[in-house]
Each structure stands twice: as C-alpha cells, then as structure tokens.
XYZ file of C-alpha atoms in Angstrom:
682
model
C 92.325 -7.278 -15.768
C 89.706 -7.235 -18.541
C 88.588 -10.819 -17.988
C 89.434 -13.501 -15.457
C 91.747 -16.173 -16.774
C 92.890 -14.462 -19.955
C 96.260 -16.197 -19.795
C 96.551 -17.209 -23.413
C 97.195 -20.862 -22.526
C 93.942 -22.109 -24.003
C 94.292 -20.551 -27.341
C 90.640 -19.395 -26.989
C 89.812 -15.702 -27.300
C 87.024 -14.876 -24.804
C 87.307 -11.128 -25.262
C 84.614 -11.259 -27.939
C 82.098 -12.165 -25.184
C 82.719 -9.029 -23.165
C 79.895 -6.957 -24.689
C 77.366 -9.809 -24.602
C 74.039 -8.839 -22.933
C 74.114 -12.027 -20.887
C 76.413 -13.084 -18.104
C 79.221 -15.416 -19.209
C 81.690 -17.338 -17.006
C 84.253 -19.998 -17.973
C 85.898 -22.526 -15.635
C 88.822 -24.850 -16.306
C 89.775 -28.175 -14.935
C 87.985 -30.602 -12.617
C 88.115 -28.156 -9.712
C 86.240 -25.573 -11.840
C 88.737 -22.802 -11.528
C 87.253 -19.565 -12.851
C 89.235 -18.331 -15.860
C 86.872 -15.841 -17.493
C 83.857 -13.585 -16.722
C 82.424 -10.866 -18.876
C 81.207 -7.466 -17.695
C 77.547 -8.512 -17.406
C 78.422 -11.449 -15.187
C 80.616 -9.353 -12.945
C 77.844 -6.746 -12.557
C 75.379 -9.443 -11.585
C 77.449 -11.505 -9.169
C 80.341 -9.460 -7.740
C 80.400 -8.914 -4.012
C 78.746 -5.502 -3.435
C 81.124 -4.772 -0.538
C 84.188 -5.551 -2.640
C 85.816 -7.459 0.237
C 85.731 -10.888 -1.465
C 87.482 -11.380 -4.827
C 85.295 -12.684 -7.607
C 87.310 -15.910 -8.063
C 86.949 -16.788 -4.374
C 83.251 -15.897 -4.285
C 82.638 -17.944 -7.435
C 84.432 -20.987 -6.096
C 82.436 -20.946 -2.875
C 79.174 -20.330 -4.765
C 79.720 -23.275 -7.128
C 80.847 -25.536 -4.312
C 77.735 -24.810 -2.262
C 75.059 -24.829 -5.007
C 76.087 -26.110 -8.399
C 79.008 -28.548 -7.944
C 76.999 -31.541 -9.145
C 75.845 -29.779 -12.323
C 79.373 -28.527 -13.083
C 80.883 -31.998 -12.445
C 78.263 -33.630 -14.649
C 78.871 -31.302 -17.579
C 82.656 -31.524 -17.172
C 82.642 -35.322 -17.066
C 79.980 -36.157 -19.689
C 79.815 -33.155 -21.935
C 75.987 -33.145 -21.579
C 74.607 -29.617 -21.202
C 72.418 -28.620 -18.245
C 69.760 -25.896 -18.554
C 67.623 -24.433 -15.698
C 64.858 -21.925 -16.469
C 63.635 -19.083 -14.214
C 65.354 -20.500 -11.168
C 65.547 -18.333 -8.056
C 69.015 -17.168 -7.105
C 70.425 -18.980 -4.093
C 70.900 -16.652 -1.173
C 74.316 -15.074 -1.058
C 76.093 -13.182 1.648
C 75.755 -9.485 1.116
C 72.466 -9.759 -0.755
C 70.285 -10.626 2.205
C 67.183 -8.455 2.274
C 67.281 -7.791 -1.493
C 64.322 -8.806 -3.601
C 64.350 -12.314 -4.951
C 66.035 -12.684 -8.346
C 65.458 -15.288 -11.053
C 67.945 -16.591 -13.658
C 67.941 -18.904 -16.614
C 71.283 -20.845 -16.707
C 72.978 -22.914 -19.364
C 76.081 -25.084 -18.587
C 78.029 -26.642 -21.453
C 81.538 -28.119 -21.858
C 84.295 -26.050 -23.450
C 87.550 -27.601 -24.775
C 90.870 -25.876 -24.262
C 92.961 -28.669 -25.785
C 93.444 -32.428 -25.719
C 92.318 -33.632 -22.328
C 91.979 -30.049 -21.207
C 88.436 -28.710 -20.922
C 86.120 -26.776 -18.674
C 82.559 -25.447 -18.321
C 80.936 -22.516 -20.064
C 78.158 -20.877 -17.965
C 75.705 -18.509 -19.654
C 73.411 -16.699 -17.210
C 70.399 -14.519 -18.093
C 68.450 -12.625 -15.409
C 64.703 -13.072 -15.923
C 63.473 -11.550 -12.657
C 61.057 -9.070 -14.247
C 59.584 -11.586 -16.656
C 59.239 -14.247 -13.997
C 57.743 -11.863 -11.452
C 55.222 -10.580 -13.976
C 54.264 -14.063 -15.078
C 53.898 -15.254 -11.517
C 51.843 -12.189 -10.657
C 49.500 -12.855 -13.582
C 49.246 -16.495 -12.583
C 48.531 -15.582 -8.969
C 45.916 -13.049 -10.030
C 44.223 -15.576 -12.276
C 44.223 -18.126 -9.479
C 42.819 -15.548 -7.060
C 40.073 -14.732 -9.513
C 39.287 -18.411 -9.944
C 39.188 -18.824 -6.179
C 36.882 -15.803 -5.774
C 34.649 -17.083 -8.551
C 34.448 -20.525 -6.931
C 33.694 -18.879 -3.592
C 31.014 -16.654 -5.219
C 29.426 -19.619 -6.967
C 29.374 -21.594 -3.725
C 27.855 -18.647 -1.883
C 25.134 -18.326 -4.495
C 24.301 -22.016 -4.177
C 23.762 -21.798 -0.430
C 22.370 -18.248 -0.272
C 18.685 -17.597 0.487
C 18.785 -14.775 -2.048
C 18.398 -14.998 -5.814
C 21.053 -13.701 -8.189
C 20.261 -13.358 -11.892
C 21.725 -11.988 -15.112
C 19.869 -10.586 -18.115
C 20.831 -9.380 -21.550
C 21.054 -5.666 -22.296
C 17.355 -5.635 -23.245
C 16.265 -7.199 -19.956
C 15.766 -10.868 -20.904
C 17.153 -13.506 -18.523
C 20.229 -14.857 -20.293
C 22.044 -17.111 -17.823
C 20.892 -19.964 -15.553
C 20.439 -19.129 -11.860
C 20.646 -22.099 -9.472
C 19.258 -19.940 -6.636
C 16.198 -19.012 -8.729
C 15.542 -22.656 -9.515
C 15.941 -23.662 -5.866
C 13.555 -21.016 -4.516
C 10.894 -20.970 -7.267
C 11.152 -24.548 -8.536
C 11.239 -23.205 -12.103
C 13.741 -24.965 -14.426
C 16.041 -22.990 -16.715
C 13.996 -23.565 -19.868
C 10.890 -22.259 -18.070
C 12.294 -18.999 -16.681
C 14.741 -17.960 -19.412
C 13.834 -14.870 -21.426
C 10.614 -13.595 -19.847
C 9.401 -16.915 -18.488
C 10.219 -15.761 -14.947
C 7.138 -13.517 -15.054
C 4.924 -16.585 -14.712
C 6.010 -16.922 -11.072
C 5.137 -13.292 -10.238
C 1.754 -12.735 -8.575
C -0.843 -11.843 -11.259
C -1.761 -8.634 -9.411
C 1.907 -7.536 -9.313
C 2.814 -8.580 -12.854
C 1.706 -5.455 -14.808
C 3.474 -3.028 -12.444
C 6.628 -5.181 -12.472
C 6.723 -5.279 -16.287
C 6.248 -1.504 -16.532
C 8.892 -0.740 -13.914
C 11.491 -3.121 -15.406
C 10.885 -1.872 -18.968
C 11.314 1.708 -17.778
C 14.604 0.847 -16.024
C 16.006 -1.012 -19.058
C 14.930 1.733 -21.452
C 16.590 4.462 -19.404
C 19.605 2.404 -18.234
C 18.771 3.326 -14.632
C 21.819 3.227 -12.352
C 19.940 1.198 -9.734
C 16.560 -0.449 -10.210
C 14.517 -1.351 -7.135
C 11.112 -2.984 -6.992
C 9.026 -5.187 -4.680
C 6.814 -7.994 -5.949
C 5.249 -11.234 -4.762
C 6.931 -14.397 -6.028
C 5.474 -17.895 -6.018
C 7.916 -20.201 -4.226
C 8.532 -23.905 -4.604
C 7.010 -24.425 -1.151
C 3.683 -23.012 -2.385
C 2.147 -19.587 -1.874
C 3.630 -16.160 -2.516
C 6.280 -14.200 -0.659
C 7.440 -10.613 -1.085
C 10.877 -10.099 -2.646
C 12.944 -6.917 -2.962
C 14.555 -6.659 -6.406
C 17.708 -4.688 -7.120
C 19.572 -4.586 -10.420
C 22.440 -2.578 -11.920
C 23.609 -2.325 -15.535
C 27.074 -3.597 -16.519
C 28.614 -1.183 -19.014
C 31.554 -1.394 -21.419
C 32.709 1.649 -23.360
C 29.647 3.517 -22.139
C 27.196 0.891 -23.441
C 25.059 -1.499 -21.355
C 26.065 -5.094 -22.110
C 24.044 -6.880 -19.417
C 22.190 -6.480 -16.118
C 23.024 -8.182 -12.829
C 20.397 -8.311 -10.132
C 19.315 -9.922 -6.888
C 15.971 -10.822 -5.333
C 15.896 -10.808 -1.528
C 13.092 -12.339 0.532
C 11.569 -9.469 2.560
C 8.300 -11.145 3.519
C 8.752 -10.705 7.267
C 9.864 -7.097 6.887
C 6.980 -6.388 4.505
C 4.454 -7.943 6.888
C 5.755 -5.843 9.781
C 5.589 -2.658 7.701
C 2.083 -3.481 6.502
C 0.974 -4.278 10.032
C 2.164 -0.905 11.301
C 0.749 0.909 8.277
C -2.715 -0.608 8.766
C -2.685 0.096 12.485
C -1.729 3.723 11.800
C -4.475 4.087 9.176
C -7.052 2.593 11.531
C -5.953 4.933 14.326
C -6.279 7.971 12.058
C -9.702 6.844 10.833
C -11.129 6.398 14.316
C -9.528 9.561 15.701
C -10.974 11.876 13.048
C -14.533 10.511 12.915
C -17.364 10.605 15.406
C -20.260 8.794 13.745
C -20.293 5.026 14.273
C -21.284 4.434 10.639
C -18.404 6.565 9.347
C -15.953 4.995 11.778
C -16.885 1.420 10.851
C -16.875 2.352 7.162
C -13.358 3.789 7.492
C -12.143 0.611 9.236
C -13.698 -1.514 6.482
C -11.814 0.560 3.897
C -8.573 -0.130 5.791
C -9.253 -3.888 5.752
C -10.033 -3.977 2.002
C -8.088 -4.702 -0.144
C -5.082 -5.174 2.193
C -6.495 -8.170 4.095
C -9.592 -9.216 2.163
C -11.590 -8.732 -1.023
C -14.786 -7.701 0.750
C -15.864 -6.593 4.204
C -19.125 -5.945 5.997
C -19.555 -4.605 9.523
C -22.756 -5.667 11.295
C -24.199 -4.034 14.381
C -25.896 -6.417 16.806
C -29.000 -4.362 17.494
C -31.229 -6.842 19.337
C -29.834 -9.662 21.467
C -31.746 -10.232 24.699
C -29.191 -12.523 26.335
C -25.776 -13.086 24.787
C -25.362 -16.162 26.945
C -28.578 -17.871 25.833
C -27.954 -20.163 22.829
C -31.646 -20.210 21.885
C -32.169 -16.447 21.510
C -32.604 -15.155 17.946
C -31.280 -11.690 17.259
C -31.160 -8.886 14.717
C -28.074 -7.619 12.888
C -27.858 -4.291 11.118
C -25.230 -3.897 8.404
C -23.724 -0.414 8.779
C -20.685 -0.437 6.485
C -19.278 -2.370 3.532
C -16.159 -2.331 1.355
C -15.058 -4.258 -1.749
C -11.852 -4.325 -3.775
C -11.702 -2.912 -7.269
C -13.642 -5.041 -9.729
C -16.236 -6.228 -7.205
C -19.608 -4.570 -6.640
C -19.934 -3.252 -3.105
C -22.897 -4.442 -1.075
C -25.338 -1.704 -0.049
C -24.060 -0.292 3.236
C -27.340 -0.801 5.070
C -29.507 -3.851 5.701
C -31.316 -5.339 8.663
C -32.033 -9.037 9.239
C -33.319 -11.237 12.030
C -31.098 -14.302 12.300
C -31.917 -17.702 13.789
C -30.159 -18.728 16.973
C -28.029 -21.359 15.192
C -26.470 -18.894 12.767
C -22.673 -18.572 12.830
C -23.056 -14.919 13.832
C -24.818 -16.031 17.014
C -21.977 -18.442 17.825
C -19.373 -15.724 17.332
C -21.273 -13.222 19.475
C -21.953 -15.627 22.311
C -18.496 -17.216 22.465
C -16.638 -13.970 21.642
C -14.156 -15.873 19.482
C -13.404 -15.386 15.766
C -14.637 -17.994 13.311
C -12.746 -18.692 10.055
C -14.483 -20.839 7.425
C -13.006 -21.904 4.099
C -15.103 -23.571 1.417
C -15.143 -24.381 -2.323
C -15.151 -21.256 -4.480
C -18.598 -19.664 -4.642
C -20.218 -22.254 -2.318
C -20.519 -20.834 1.220
C -22.146 -23.138 3.769
C -25.671 -22.305 4.945
C -26.208 -20.148 8.047
C -22.703 -18.691 7.805
C -23.720 -15.132 6.875
C -27.005 -13.206 6.787
C -29.302 -14.215 3.942
C -28.817 -10.903 2.117
C -25.028 -11.397 2.012
C -24.941 -14.960 0.667
C -25.699 -14.054 -3.014
C -22.725 -11.654 -2.969
C -20.427 -14.452 -1.803
C -21.674 -16.780 -4.535
C -21.453 -14.179 -7.317
C -17.899 -13.130 -6.435
C -16.355 -16.616 -6.017
C -15.801 -16.296 -2.283
C -13.569 -19.014 -0.807
C -13.331 -17.986 2.834
C -15.087 -15.915 5.490
C -13.802 -14.616 8.807
C -16.363 -13.561 11.421
C -14.625 -11.407 14.008
C -16.471 -10.257 17.153
C -15.746 -6.674 18.201
C -15.716 -6.547 21.997
C -16.464 -3.107 23.427
C -17.048 -2.492 27.135
C -17.500 -6.204 27.807
C -20.172 -6.814 25.146
C -20.171 -7.626 21.417
C -21.959 -4.726 19.718
C -20.622 -5.563 16.238
C -19.289 -8.386 14.060
C -16.813 -7.847 11.231
C -17.173 -10.152 8.214
C -13.996 -10.323 6.061
C -14.242 -12.252 2.757
C -11.533 -13.649 0.451
C -12.412 -14.415 -3.171
C -11.055 -16.192 -6.245
C -7.437 -17.318 -6.009
C -6.653 -15.264 -2.931
C -5.634 -17.504 -0.018
C -7.714 -17.522 3.132
C -6.756 -15.265 6.017
C -3.899 -16.452 8.206
C -3.530 -16.464 11.957
C -1.315 -13.362 11.706
C -4.076 -11.546 9.786
C -6.638 -12.372 12.463
C -4.235 -11.149 15.137
C -3.763 -7.903 13.212
C -7.523 -7.366 12.912
C -7.955 -7.988 16.636
C -5.225 -5.468 17.376
C -6.809 -2.943 15.023
C -10.153 -3.059 16.816
C -8.522 -3.192 20.245
C -6.701 0.045 19.433
C -10.009 1.559 18.325
C -11.823 0.412 21.489
C -12.163 3.805 23.165
C -13.266 5.574 20.002
C -15.773 2.821 19.200
C -17.073 2.915 22.770
C -17.742 6.655 22.513
C -19.360 6.227 19.100
C -21.611 3.406 20.295
C -22.755 5.364 23.352
C -23.362 8.367 21.131
C -25.353 6.278 18.645
C -27.502 4.733 21.352
C -28.285 8.166 22.757
C -29.071 9.360 19.242
C -31.346 6.379 18.599
C -33.308 7.176 21.748
C -33.547 10.817 20.731
C -34.588 9.886 17.224
C -37.299 7.556 18.517
C -38.604 10.428 20.648
C -38.448 12.755 17.650
C -40.428 10.405 15.435
C -43.016 9.943 18.147
C -43.668 13.689 17.931
C -44.036 13.675 14.130
C -47.267 12.579 12.491
C -47.679 10.538 9.332
C -49.079 12.694 6.485
C -52.778 12.095 5.750
C -54.091 10.263 2.698
C -55.826 12.878 0.522
C -57.645 11.714 -2.637
C -55.951 13.005 -5.793
C -52.868 14.270 -3.930
C -49.637 12.725 -2.692
C -48.039 14.013 0.514
C -44.612 12.713 1.588
C -42.523 13.748 4.592
C -38.915 12.961 5.502
C -36.870 13.623 8.607
C -33.094 13.200 8.854
C -31.470 13.690 12.243
C -28.072 15.343 12.509
C -25.377 12.615 12.558
C -23.254 14.764 14.864
C -25.868 15.482 17.523
C -27.131 12.945 20.036
C -30.053 15.069 21.278
C -33.407 15.752 19.694
C -33.839 18.949 17.731
C -36.572 21.456 17.107
C -37.302 20.709 13.414
C -40.803 19.469 12.727
C -43.362 18.951 10.011
C -47.091 18.365 10.206
C -49.962 17.703 7.832
C -53.645 17.278 8.571
C -57.062 17.856 7.018
C -59.292 20.691 8.285
C -62.993 20.168 8.988
C -63.824 21.694 5.590
C -61.719 19.009 3.836
C -58.791 21.293 3.022
C -55.344 19.711 3.586
C -52.773 21.720 5.542
C -48.980 21.503 5.342
C -46.786 22.899 8.132
C -43.064 23.018 8.614
C -41.155 24.691 11.429
C -37.935 24.951 13.387
C -37.622 25.820 17.066
C -34.309 27.427 18.045
C -31.999 25.049 19.905
C -31.008 21.406 19.704
C -31.908 19.827 22.998
C -34.782 18.433 24.991
C -36.195 21.921 25.627
C -36.352 22.562 21.877
C -38.148 19.247 21.343
C -40.686 20.048 24.076
C -41.292 23.535 22.642
C -41.662 22.036 19.155
C -44.312 19.609 20.417
C -46.188 22.435 22.157
C -46.131 24.672 19.076
C -47.330 21.858 16.826
C -50.273 21.092 19.102
C -51.163 24.793 19.537
C -51.034 25.369 15.772
C -53.286 22.389 15.101
C -55.791 23.612 17.657
C -55.838 27.162 16.235
C -56.163 25.886 12.652
C -59.000 23.480 13.481
C -60.878 26.120 15.478
C -61.372 28.721 12.735
C -61.076 28.855 8.997
C -58.831 31.914 8.871
C -56.098 33.009 6.459
C -52.708 31.448 7.276
C -51.310 34.857 8.323
C -54.029 35.218 10.978
C -53.331 31.699 12.280
C -49.636 32.562 12.723
C -50.554 35.880 14.384
C -52.664 34.090 16.978
C -49.937 31.443 17.450
C -47.402 34.179 18.180
C -49.705 35.565 20.891
C -50.287 32.102 22.373
C -46.549 31.525 22.616
C -46.415 34.140 25.377
C -47.866 31.484 27.683
C -44.900 29.186 27.195
C -42.223 29.098 29.854
C -38.869 30.498 28.867
C -37.957 32.390 25.751
C -38.960 30.360 22.732
C -38.402 31.454 19.146
C -39.305 29.519 16.047
C -39.769 29.775 12.297
C -42.768 28.357 10.470
C -44.590 27.990 7.150
C -48.329 27.355 7.249
C -50.056 26.436 3.952
C -53.566 25.406 2.863
C -54.100 23.702 -0.490
C -57.639 24.576 -1.566
C -59.734 23.434 -4.520
C -60.224 26.273 -6.989
C -62.356 25.637 -10.035
C -60.877 22.703 -11.915
C -57.534 23.127 -10.152
C -55.995 24.165 -6.850
C -54.598 27.213 -5.186
C -52.228 27.703 -2.291
C -53.008 29.995 0.633
C -49.838 30.399 2.715
C -47.876 32.508 5.211
C -44.194 32.446 6.257
C -42.746 33.491 9.620
C -38.960 33.852 9.399
C -38.632 30.558 7.509
C -36.971 29.763 4.134
C -39.570 30.225 1.353
C -41.527 27.264 -0.092
C -40.358 25.946 -3.471
C -42.901 25.314 -6.221
C -41.773 23.113 -9.118
C -44.095 22.827 -12.111
C -44.628 19.565 -13.981
C -42.400 20.788 -16.830
C -39.455 21.316 -14.469
C -39.518 25.030 -13.753
C -39.012 26.014 -10.135
C -39.406 29.248 -8.201
C -39.634 30.273 -4.572
C -42.797 31.683 -2.976
C -41.464 34.636 -1.007
C -44.372 37.123 -1.009
C -45.952 36.322 2.402
C -42.969 37.029 4.654
C -43.149 38.086 8.319
C -40.805 37.968 11.358
C -40.110 34.748 13.217
C -42.410 33.587 16.009
C -41.681 34.390 19.625
C -40.780 38.087 19.149
C -43.258 40.956 19.724
C -45.150 41.733 16.521
C -48.499 43.476 16.977
C -49.270 43.882 13.319
C -51.098 41.180 11.409
C -48.990 38.741 9.462
C -49.252 38.573 5.670
C -50.986 35.827 3.695
C -50.766 35.234 -0.025
C -52.650 33.118 -2.539
C -50.984 31.353 -5.439
C -52.557 29.230 -8.172
C -50.918 25.792 -8.328
C -50.376 24.301 -11.809
C -51.570 20.703 -12.387
C -48.894 18.116 -11.623
C -46.753 20.608 -9.722
C -44.830 19.844 -6.537
C -44.851 22.046 -3.443
C -41.826 21.582 -1.178
C -41.512 22.866 2.407
C -38.139 22.308 4.145
C -36.026 23.391 7.087
C -32.801 25.381 6.823
C -30.534 22.343 7.323
C -31.210 21.483 3.672
C -29.832 24.752 2.265
C -27.587 26.454 4.831
C -23.804 26.098 4.873
C -21.347 28.021 7.076
C -19.788 31.039 5.388
C -22.250 30.946 2.498
C -25.143 33.318 1.763
C -28.546 31.677 2.023
C -29.350 32.662 -1.586
C -26.626 30.298 -2.810
C -28.169 27.398 -0.935
C -31.619 28.243 -2.258
C -30.348 28.403 -5.823
C -28.621 25.045 -5.361
C -31.907 23.537 -4.140
C -33.827 24.922 -7.127
C -31.324 23.569 -9.655
C -31.383 20.162 -7.973
C -35.194 19.999 -7.750
C -36.102 21.015 -11.327
C -34.777 17.845 -13.067
C -36.629 15.721 -10.471
C -40.064 17.108 -11.371
C -40.996 13.905 -13.196
C -39.907 11.568 -10.389
C -42.444 10.130 -7.939
C -42.766 12.474 -5.006
C -41.071 10.062 -2.552
C -38.025 9.736 -4.848
C -38.150 13.507 -5.338
C -37.623 13.967 -1.584
C -35.066 11.152 -1.174
C -32.856 12.378 -4.015
C -32.866 15.920 -2.669
C -31.775 14.649 0.748
C -29.026 12.432 -0.672
C -27.882 14.733 -3.489
C -27.557 18.105 -1.784
C -24.344 18.826 0.150
C -25.203 19.373 3.800
C -23.101 20.088 6.859
C -24.438 17.270 9.030
C -24.631 19.767 11.905
C -28.390 20.289 11.782
C -31.527 18.192 11.456
C -33.423 18.300 8.168
C -37.182 18.025 7.717
C -39.011 18.161 4.383
C -42.645 17.739 3.383
C -43.801 17.731 -0.221
C -47.225 17.723 -1.901
C -47.750 16.539 -5.479
C -50.920 17.657 -7.301
C -52.670 15.491 -9.883
C -51.775 16.174 -13.522
C -54.017 18.043 -15.947
C -57.386 16.284 -16.608
C-alpha cells in the first residue's frame, strides 16, 4: 500500500504528504489506530529487521512513550510540541547512535465526532549534536580558564601579558602578590621599577631586542624586589602570540630561581678560586686572584692582610703588624693600593678576629665605620665609598692565622649573609694547601731577601751627584741569588759604581757574590788603576775560590774632568751600561768589552774613557731587566733604551722605579740596578 489507512472513509487525501521532507503519521480514534504514514516516516521508524509490521510497532511505541500526549491532543485539541528530544530506545536499534527529533502533535478531524492525531516528526540529530558539542566545548574552555586562573592565583610563579610592543597590558594577580606592586604602578613599563638597578639596563636591552625581532622564545635572568623586602633572582621566559603571521601580544612567566642561582654561583666561585690558586705560586698573586673572585660577586671591595708580626696569638695585649698584600674593587670604585703596612693596637677588631679565629661581621650607617674596625689607612676608603658593612674573615692555615680577608659592602648593597660567609670559608678551605705552600715559600723568600740585603751596601752620599740603587728579588725563587751592586768612594775621592751577577741562584751563588764584592773593593782601594786592570787582577784572585765560580761585572769610576766629568769603565761579560743625556738621548757604552770572570784570560782587559754630559744619567743593571726567553738580547736592550729616554727628566729614584715597574720581565731572575745622575750644566 502507498500509505497506511488510505481507506477513503475520512474524505481526507493524505497522498499529498508523501513527498514531504518530514515524517508524517496520522492516527484515528481514541485508541490511536495508525491510518497513514508517509515515506519519510516509514524510513525513520520501520523495523530494520522487517519482522514487525509498522502498525503494530507504532501502536506499541505510542503506548509505551507517548500515550498521554496523544490522549491529550485527541481529547482537547491542544497541540503538543517537543524540540530536540532524544528518541526513546527501540528494539532493533540498540547500539545505534542516539537520535534527536522535534515532534508536533495536533488534532485532525475526519468528520463529526470522528477525529484523530496528526504527528509531524523532524530528525534534528546532526543539528542537536553539533550544538551540544559546541556547548560542551565552550563549557570545557570555561572550566579550563577557571582552572588556569585559580592556578595562577596560587602559583609561586608570575604570569604576565604585554602588548605587541612589549608594554604590560593586562593585570597579573601573581605579580601583585609577589612584588607588592599594584596594577597602576606596574602597567606599561612601570614593572621596571622593581628590577634591581644594576640589572635594569641589561633587561631593557634584552627585552627590546626580543620584541624588535619577534624572538620565538625570550629568556633572561634578573633580580626582582619582592614584597617581603630584598631582591631575588627570577628566570623570565616569554613567547609571542601571532595571528595571520603578525605578533598581537606576548605571554610570559617569571620563575623564582634564587636557590638554583645561589647554588650555581657558589660552584662557579669555588671553581674560579680553585683555578686561581692552582695556577699561581706567589702569595701576593694568589691572594690578589682570590680577591678578584670575591669582588664584585660577594662584595664591593676587598683587601687581604698578611699578619706579619704577632708574638702570641693567644695574648690579648700584644700589638701586631698587618701587611696589605692584595686589593680589589668593583667598577666605579677606586682600588686601594695593593700594599701597605701598619702596626695595630691590641684592641683592634683585626686582633680579635686573629686571636679568636672567628669571622666578624659589622654593619653601620653608610659611610660611618666604627673606630678600630679596620687599619687606619683603610678607613678613608670606607668613608669615601659609602661603606655599610665589613666582614673580617680569618684565614686559618696550618693551625695559625697568617692572613685576614676584609670584604666591604657599599651603598645600597645589603650586608653579607650567613651563606656568603660560609662560601668564603669554603673558598679558603679549598685553597688551604696552595696557600700553605705559598706562605712557606714567602717566608723562605723573606729570609733569603733579608740575607741578600745584608750583603748589599747603601750607595754613598757624593756632593753634586745622586746615586740610587734598587734590588728586586725573583718572585718565583725562594733562595738568594748572585746579583749584586756596590758603590763606594776611593781614597782619591772618586766614586765607583759596580754591578755584577754570579752564575747560579742559591746559597753558593750568594756566598760567591759576597766574596767577589769584598775582593773587588779591596783591589780597587789598594791601587788607582784603570778599571780593566782591576778586573784582570780580580779574575786572577778568583782562582783562590773553592769550586768553579763564574760571574759578569761592570766596574766604573766617575772622575772630575775640567768643569765636567768623565767615565772610566770596563765590562766583563755583562750587558753594557746605558748613558742617557739630559735631553733624552740614550746609547749603550759597549767599547770596553772582555770575557766574563772565572775563565782563563791571560791578556789584559780593556778600559775605556767617556766624557759624561752635564745632567746625564748612567745606568748599570743586571740581565734580569732585559732578557726574555726566546728573544735576542738586542731586543731587550732596545726596549730598555726606549723606556729610559722619556724618563731623563725624572728624579733619579723615579727613573729607576719606573724602569723596574714598566719593563716586561719574566720574574724568573733577580734584578739589580744602580744609577748615577750628574749635576746639570753650571
């Protein structure tokens, strides 16, 4: 049949509903007997197995699910509409996806007292599913957003959003909680006010570079002032949010990494200190390297003081002497001179630290250190640089306190913390063995140097002339060497200058040097002979010395000659004397050259005479001043000449000091110099 119930009794033609795109069903009578269904309805609700006729299936379906609605419409004529209602489960459709229908029930009249129900059914499964999916997705997004917002409120990290040009554009509750800065204060670029002043310029440059280049990931570390007071290190990360290839905003986070940063810094400083002490041998260099590790990481200034004279470290009444060996200062502060020596009273804080072997940390108003806290020569530096705290740390080596480290904080920098003191202690504990070797080496060198100076005479005072001598021991050798100088006045009133170098760098060389100096003095005082003859007789006398001794030497007499002076000199295997005129022209005197002393040489040694210009400077020196490994001696001599010529107008003591400090030397050999300055013209 084309349609159920097409019996012609009603006089209604339902065939026109067959092609309708909605399902249509018509019932008749109070028992809702199905009399018509169109093709769409049958396709939607027929039994898939075909075992149950549509009329029977419909009757059971209405009886189970919709009898009340059908009865209501039949009895009252009031329509009933249900929208997007899920299909009740039906036998044969179990396991299928859920379907949704919009239904409309209305009364239809067949004749007087004869009516039924018209059911129009539209399947809206796709629309309903899509709508519900969108609704569920929106709700999920709202739930995620609420969860994210709650997480941000309780998180220890900071999350922030900026505009495309890098200005903070949205409030951040986490920023306000951690920094204490309200929204109006940190919006735009106001957040920079909480960044440490020292970190601010680098942070601005790095962020501007990231924004300008639209960097995929920006990372940076800075110190941030927190609401609790003080600064902590934060790791910043930010990424750009892009739409259609254009940056529309930046989202970033700031994570507290203070503990991690402190651990990394601690290890970095310990590694640097270990490298410094492993590569150096001199105590001064080693302490200077450790001071450079401390500044500016832990303090703004640092001085390391050697306790050079303390009779009894357990006696509270004993005064003592400290010797400052190394200093360091951060950029912008003037470094204290690395060397000073002071005798301190027994009540000074240094004495307390040394005797009790415990660190002492003092904080005080900016630029107002208490009295007797530091040596007198250090106090003006603290006042001038707005010091606010000083740590005195005893360095314990082999059971004694040979040194005290003074670490200073200045300006707005907070005082050192307990963790900083612990780190400094660890640093010097790790350097214990190296410091112990350096201290033993220095003490041996000091003894050797005292012996060396005892063998060297002070130059004589000669009217109208200035004679200055300098001796610099090798910083890498603990034993005395064979370099020497001498100056004395002969019986005829003529001053003599001598410089020499005995081969070797040990006690035997020092003994031989002392013997040669005394023999040369005796030979020179005995006869008024040319310098070459004096050196010839000295070479013969050396045969009486035990062992094989070789040496170099320059012997020079400065004699009056008319209204001026002349030089009578001889050289035995030694670098030539340098003569620098008052107008700054220098040249070497290399005419009177003969072999070194201590080798057979039966011929007489040469002497030469040279007129000395008024105001000129005569310089005698040992080879440590000019020799460098792998370099020809002529290069060292030329370097000395170029350095000496501009110093011709300096006082003769500064002339010598600037040569010693300005010329590059190896540090492997001792250096001795002696210079004579003649009076100017007239």
